[in-house]
mmCIF file of C-alpha atoms in Angstrom:
data_model
loop_
_atom_site.group_PDB
_atom_site.id
_atom_site.type_symbol
_atom_site.label_atom_id
_atom_site.label_comp_id
_atom_site.label_asym_id
_atom_site.label_seq_id
_atom_site.Cartn_x
_atom_site.Cartn_y
_atom_site.Cartn_z
ATOM 1 C CA UNK Z 1 4.983 10.846 17.339
ATOM 2 C CA UNK Z 2 1.654 8.837 16.392
ATOM 3 C CA UNK Z 3 2.109 8.912 12.365
ATOM 4 C CA UNK Z 4 -1.113 8.128 10.637
ATOM 5 C CA UNK Z 5 -4.159 7.509 12.778
ATOM 6 C CA UNK Z 6 -7.312 6.009 11.348
ATOM 7 C CA UNK Z 7 -10.582 5.660 12.980
ATOM 8 C CA UNK Z 8 -12.790 3.626 13.505
ATOM 9 C CA UNK Z 9 -10.861 0.382 13.187
ATOM 10 C CA UNK Z 10 -14.044 -1.618 12.302
ATOM 11 C CA UNK Z 11 -17.463 -0.543 11.127
ATOM 12 C CA UNK Z 12 -20.523 -2.292 9.903
ATOM 13 C CA UNK Z 13 -23.188 -0.363 7.925
ATOM 14 C CA UNK Z 14 -26.454 -1.224 6.374
ATOM 15 C CA UNK Z 15 -26.962 -0.346 2.623
ATOM 16 C CA UNK Z 16 -27.767 3.202 2.159
ATOM 17 C CA UNK Z 17 -26.270 4.625 5.330
ATOM 18 C CA UNK Z 18 -23.735 7.156 5.357
ATOM 19 C CA UNK Z 19 -20.352 7.456 7.539
ATOM 20 C CA UNK Z 20 -17.008 9.161 7.621
ATOM 21 C CA UNK Z 21 -13.563 7.408 7.861
ATOM 22 C CA UNK Z 22 -11.316 9.726 9.726
ATOM 23 C CA UNK Z 23 -7.707 9.918 8.904
ATOM 24 C CA UNK Z 24 -5.256 12.217 10.696
ATOM 25 C CA UNK Z 25 -1.278 12.601 10.335
ATOM 26 C CA UNK Z 26 1.287 14.532 12.661
ATOM 27 C CA UNK Z 27 4.109 14.396 10.432
ATOM 28 C CA UNK Z 28 3.290 17.686 8.361
ATOM 29 C CA UNK Z 29 3.170 15.695 5.014
ATOM 30 C CA UNK Z 30 1.682 17.510 2.106
ATOM 31 C CA UNK Z 31 0.444 14.391 0.335
ATOM 32 C CA UNK Z 32 -2.391 12.229 1.766
ATOM 33 C CA UNK Z 33 -4.409 9.511 0.032
ATOM 34 C CA UNK Z 34 -7.126 6.837 0.470
ATOM 35 C CA UNK Z 35 -6.788 3.287 -0.421
ATOM 36 C CA UNK Z 36 -9.103 0.288 -0.606
ATOM 37 C CA UNK Z 37 -7.621 -3.312 -0.307
ATOM 38 C CA UNK Z 38 -9.661 -6.488 -1.634
ATOM 39 C CA UNK Z 39 -8.872 -10.107 -1.629
ATOM 40 C CA UNK Z 40 -6.620 -10.877 -4.457
ATOM 41 C CA UNK Z 41 -6.074 -7.366 -5.718
ATOM 42 C CA UNK Z 42 -3.596 -4.681 -5.074
ATOM 43 C CA UNK Z 43 -4.293 -1.575 -3.281
ATOM 44 C CA UNK Z 44 -6.367 0.801 -5.284
ATOM 45 C CA UNK Z 45 -6.484 4.385 -5.034
ATOM 46 C CA UNK Z 46 -9.681 6.336 -4.284
ATOM 47 C CA UNK Z 47 -8.906 9.913 -3.679
ATOM 48 C CA UNK Z 48 -5.645 11.909 -2.945
ATOM 49 C CA UNK Z 49 -4.854 15.295 -1.707
ATOM 50 C CA UNK Z 50 -1.495 17.251 -2.471
ATOM 51 C CA UNK Z 51 -2.054 19.944 0.158
ATOM 52 C CA UNK Z 52 -4.672 21.636 2.079
ATOM 53 C CA UNK Z 53 -7.663 22.656 0.097
ATOM 54 C CA UNK Z 54 -6.521 20.389 -2.872
ATOM 55 C CA UNK Z 55 -8.104 16.940 -3.888
ATOM 56 C CA UNK Z 56 -8.318 14.997 -6.643
ATOM 57 C CA UNK Z 57 -9.834 11.379 -7.899
ATOM 58 C CA UNK Z 58 -7.979 8.223 -7.974
ATOM 59 C CA UNK Z 59 -8.719 5.002 -9.603
ATOM 60 C CA UNK Z 60 -11.765 4.131 -7.757
ATOM 61 C CA UNK Z 61 -13.660 7.496 -6.585
ATOM 62 C CA UNK Z 62 -17.376 6.507 -7.265
ATOM 63 C CA UNK Z 63 -19.297 6.654 -4.220
ATOM 64 C CA UNK Z 64 -16.638 8.482 -2.008
ATOM 65 C CA UNK Z 65 -15.971 12.203 -1.303
ATOM 66 C CA UNK Z 66 -13.016 13.624 0.346
ATOM 67 C CA UNK Z 67 -12.042 17.082 1.854
ATOM 68 C CA UNK Z 68 -8.768 18.505 3.033
ATOM 69 C CA UNK Z 69 -9.471 21.717 5.252
ATOM 70 C CA UNK Z 70 -6.124 21.300 7.086
ATOM 71 C CA UNK Z 71 -2.868 19.558 6.500
ATOM 72 C CA UNK Z 72 -3.487 17.200 9.043
ATOM 73 C CA UNK Z 73 -6.865 15.698 8.264
ATOM 74 C CA UNK Z 74 -8.129 13.825 5.250
ATOM 75 C CA UNK Z 75 -11.622 12.328 6.151
ATOM 76 C CA UNK Z 76 -13.268 9.863 3.368
ATOM 77 C CA UNK Z 77 -17.056 9.968 3.394
ATOM 78 C CA UNK Z 78 -19.251 7.295 1.961
ATOM 79 C CA UNK Z 79 -22.568 8.961 1.071
ATOM 80 C CA UNK Z 80 -24.859 6.005 0.427
ATOM 81 C CA UNK Z 81 -23.085 2.776 1.360
ATOM 82 C CA UNK Z 82 -23.483 -0.393 -0.973
ATOM 83 C CA UNK Z 83 -22.240 -3.916 -0.353
ATOM 84 C CA UNK Z 84 -19.570 -3.492 -3.094
ATOM 85 C CA UNK Z 85 -17.972 -0.964 -0.670
ATOM 86 C CA UNK Z 86 -17.159 -3.787 1.694
ATOM 87 C CA UNK Z 87 -13.365 -3.518 1.922
ATOM 88 C CA UNK Z 88 -10.335 -2.766 4.085
ATOM 89 C CA UNK Z 89 -9.487 1.152 3.742
ATOM 90 C CA UNK Z 90 -6.147 2.539 4.225
ATOM 91 C CA UNK Z 91 -5.069 6.131 4.806
ATOM 92 C CA UNK Z 92 -1.562 6.887 3.649
ATOM 93 C CA UNK Z 93 0.558 9.986 3.674
ATOM 94 C CA UNK Z 94 4.071 11.007 2.364
ATOM 95 C CA UNK Z 95 6.249 14.151 2.836
ATOM 96 C CA UNK Z 96 5.795 15.284 -0.923
ATOM 97 C CA UNK Z 97 4.033 14.634 -4.056
ATOM 98 C CA UNK Z 98 6.965 12.873 -5.790
ATOM 99 C CA UNK Z 99 6.414 9.205 -6.321
ATOM 100 C CA UNK Z 100 10.038 8.411 -4.927
ATOM 101 C CA UNK Z 101 8.640 9.161 -1.467
ATOM 102 C CA UNK Z 102 7.661 6.245 0.748
ATOM 103 C CA UNK Z 103 4.071 6.116 1.967
ATOM 104 C CA UNK Z 104 3.149 5.960 5.749
ATOM 105 C CA UNK Z 105 0.071 4.024 6.213
ATOM 106 C CA UNK Z 106 -2.531 3.903 8.946
ATOM 107 C CA UNK Z 107 -3.639 0.588 10.379
ATOM 108 C CA UNK Z 108 -6.885 0.264 8.447
ATOM 109 C CA UNK Z 109 -10.663 0.414 8.819
ATOM 110 C CA UNK Z 110 -12.382 -2.922 7.928
ATOM 111 C CA UNK Z 111 -15.916 -1.859 6.695
ATOM 112 C CA UNK Z 112 -18.555 -4.299 6.061
ATOM 113 C CA UNK Z 113 -21.868 -3.333 4.184
ATOM 114 C CA UNK Z 114 -24.806 -5.481 4.825
ATOM 115 C CA UNK F 1 -4.326 -7.433 -16.449
ATOM 116 C CA UNK F 2 -2.476 -5.988 -13.483
ATOM 117 C CA UNK F 3 0.624 -4.107 -14.389
ATOM 118 C CA UNK F 4 2.361 -5.610 -11.297
ATOM 119 C CA UNK F 5 2.140 -9.304 -10.971
ATOM 120 C CA UNK F 6 3.619 -10.965 -7.821
ATOM 121 C CA UNK F 7 4.489 -14.798 -7.309
ATOM 122 C CA UNK F 8 3.781 -16.939 -5.413
ATOM 123 C CA UNK F 9 0.497 -15.887 -4.056
ATOM 124 C CA UNK F 10 1.267 -17.506 -0.740
ATOM 125 C CA UNK F 11 3.998 -19.323 0.725
ATOM 126 C CA UNK F 12 4.844 -21.363 3.547
ATOM 127 C CA UNK F 13 8.400 -21.941 4.949
ATOM 128 C CA UNK F 14 10.015 -23.207 8.216
ATOM 129 C CA UNK F 15 11.837 -20.923 10.609
ATOM 130 C CA UNK F 16 15.309 -20.468 9.651
ATOM 131 C CA UNK F 17 14.934 -21.144 6.032
ATOM 132 C CA UNK F 18 15.470 -18.702 3.147
ATOM 133 C CA UNK F 19 12.894 -17.636 0.549
ATOM 134 C CA UNK F 20 12.565 -15.527 -2.597
ATOM 135 C CA UNK F 21 9.415 -13.567 -3.649
ATOM 136 C CA UNK F 22 8.907 -12.312 -7.157
ATOM 137 C CA UNK F 23 7.587 -9.312 -8.717
ATOM 138 C CA UNK F 24 7.002 -8.803 -12.584
ATOM 139 C CA UNK F 25 5.831 -5.564 -13.852
ATOM 140 C CA UNK F 26 4.743 -3.926 -17.107
ATOM 141 C CA UNK F 27 4.634 -0.460 -15.838
ATOM 142 C CA UNK F 28 6.329 2.076 -18.386
ATOM 143 C CA UNK F 29 8.258 4.318 -17.870
ATOM 144 C CA UNK F 30 9.850 3.098 -14.771
ATOM 145 C CA UNK F 31 10.615 5.459 -11.986
ATOM 146 C CA UNK F 32 11.031 3.017 -8.937
ATOM 147 C CA UNK F 33 10.058 -0.061 -7.274
ATOM 148 C CA UNK F 34 9.338 -0.484 -3.540
ATOM 149 C CA UNK F 35 8.807 -3.352 -1.379
ATOM 150 C CA UNK F 36 6.223 -3.076 1.540
ATOM 151 C CA UNK F 37 5.682 -5.497 4.413
ATOM 152 C CA UNK F 38 2.037 -5.692 5.677
ATOM 153 C CA UNK F 39 1.612 -7.541 8.932
ATOM 154 C CA UNK F 40 -1.909 -8.755 9.564
ATOM 155 C CA UNK F 41 -4.192 -6.077 10.717
ATOM 156 C CA UNK F 42 -1.900 -3.534 9.894
ATOM 157 C CA UNK F 43 -0.808 -0.882 7.144
ATOM 158 C CA UNK F 44 1.994 -1.736 4.856
ATOM 159 C CA UNK F 45 5.500 -0.552 5.730
ATOM 160 C CA UNK F 46 8.197 0.328 3.519
ATOM 161 C CA UNK F 47 11.125 -2.202 3.381
ATOM 162 C CA UNK F 48 13.353 -0.740 0.548
ATOM 163 C CA UNK F 49 13.145 1.249 -2.883
ATOM 164 C CA UNK F 50 14.952 0.249 -5.997
ATOM 165 C CA UNK F 51 15.650 2.895 -8.647
ATOM 166 C CA UNK F 52 16.569 2.192 -12.341
ATOM 167 C CA UNK F 53 20.466 2.183 -11.684
ATOM 168 C CA UNK F 54 20.227 -0.247 -8.666
ATOM 169 C CA UNK F 55 20.734 -3.817 -8.953
ATOM 170 C CA UNK F 56 20.610 -4.970 -5.498
ATOM 171 C CA UNK F 57 19.996 -3.282 -2.152
ATOM 172 C CA UNK F 58 20.018 -4.984 1.355
ATOM 173 C CA UNK F 59 18.022 -4.098 4.662
ATOM 174 C CA UNK F 60 18.929 -6.505 7.249
ATOM 175 C CA UNK F 61 17.955 -10.100 6.386
ATOM 176 C CA UNK F 62 15.995 -8.674 3.295
ATOM 177 C CA UNK F 63 17.875 -8.360 0.032
ATOM 178 C CA UNK F 64 15.975 -6.757 -3.104
ATOM 179 C CA UNK F 65 17.242 -7.161 -6.752
ATOM 180 C CA UNK F 66 15.974 -5.380 -9.765
ATOM 181 C CA UNK F 67 16.486 -6.225 -13.345
ATOM 182 C CA UNK F 68 14.905 -3.305 -15.421
ATOM 183 C CA UNK F 69 15.841 -4.828 -18.765
ATOM 184 C CA UNK F 70 13.404 -7.894 -18.013
ATOM 185 C CA UNK F 71 11.283 -5.820 -15.533
ATOM 186 C CA UNK F 72 11.787 -8.072 -12.702
ATOM 187 C CA UNK F 73 12.321 -7.709 -9.152
ATOM 188 C CA UNK F 74 12.776 -10.174 -6.093
ATOM 189 C CA UNK F 75 12.853 -10.065 -2.293
ATOM 190 C CA UNK F 76 15.100 -12.416 -0.844
ATOM 191 C CA UNK F 77 14.766 -13.172 2.953
ATOM 192 C CA UNK F 78 17.409 -14.846 4.740
ATOM 193 C CA UNK F 79 17.242 -16.948 7.844
ATOM 194 C CA UNK F 80 13.632 -16.426 8.116
ATOM 195 C CA UNK F 81 12.016 -15.668 11.521
ATOM 196 C CA UNK F 82 8.431 -15.825 12.898
ATOM 197 C CA UNK F 83 7.878 -12.293 12.843
ATOM 198 C CA UNK F 84 8.491 -12.300 8.977
ATOM 199 C CA UNK F 85 5.078 -13.760 8.637
ATOM 200 C CA UNK F 86 3.281 -11.186 6.641
ATOM 201 C CA UNK F 87 2.215 -9.987 3.176
ATOM 202 C CA UNK F 88 4.796 -8.478 0.967
ATOM 203 C CA UNK F 89 3.761 -5.862 -1.537
ATOM 204 C CA UNK F 90 5.539 -5.006 -4.686
ATOM 205 C CA UNK F 91 4.633 -1.210 -5.881
ATOM 206 C CA UNK F 92 6.086 0.156 -9.134
ATOM 207 C CA UNK F 93 5.912 3.596 -9.855
ATOM 208 C CA UNK F 94 6.025 5.724 -13.232
ATOM 209 C CA UNK F 95 6.537 9.472 -12.952
ATOM 210 C CA UNK F 96 2.879 10.040 -12.143
ATOM 211 C CA UNK F 97 1.359 6.961 -10.563
ATOM 212 C CA UNK F 98 1.963 4.178 -8.313
ATOM 213 C CA UNK F 99 0.789 0.347 -9.269
ATOM 214 C CA UNK F 100 0.455 -2.159 -6.396
ATOM 215 C CA UNK F 101 0.909 -5.699 -6.846
ATOM 216 C CA UNK F 102 -1.660 -8.031 -4.856
ATOM 217 C CA UNK F 103 1.191 -9.404 -2.403
ATOM 218 C CA UNK F 104 2.689 -12.568 -1.410
ATOM 219 C CA UNK F 105 1.442 -13.971 1.922
ATOM 220 C CA UNK F 106 4.403 -15.380 3.868
ATOM 221 C CA UNK F 107 3.917 -17.963 6.602
ATOM 222 C CA UNK F 108 6.827 -18.824 8.650
ATOM 223 C CA UNK F 109 6.285 -22.012 10.931
ATOM 224 C CA UNK F 110 8.281 -23.075 13.953
#
């Protein structure tokens, strides 16, 4: 049981490049989400999904797109990377949408945009 | 201003000593409060959840307390071990959202 798997672990991009951060979970969780973690700040929600075909914006969605074609996968796309997107990105999932549920996090992707 | 404030930002203690981490919040209405442990280079892992009616909950050497009246929580670590070195994140939920604290970075030295 792998849990939540994120790839890649590290990535360096040039300003304006695009890329996709991959996230997969094998726990049949309904809820999946993407966060960014910046020094001195709490995790901030980028986008989330409550099930296949359903996505919504979080606190900091600008510059990012998501889709959820299957229960297992929830990729995060950066369309035109900017230095302000340098951060550590975490994918998380939980069994249901209710906010009593604990989140299961991936190991993170450290992204640097030059 | 962040609705979840944690203190101290960082803490260094000797192995075997106890420590207490603080979380103050202004999130309202209150649903629950979770403490997560985040090892370096890893994602956070849930330690415990506190709901409105719970004052104290233990998970091994970790004991969380909650005072919903003063909107404060603490995480007490007893007989610290080197493996306790990590960031500890307080997350407070209303019924629609989660708010994350910036975390306390704990270093346990031999």
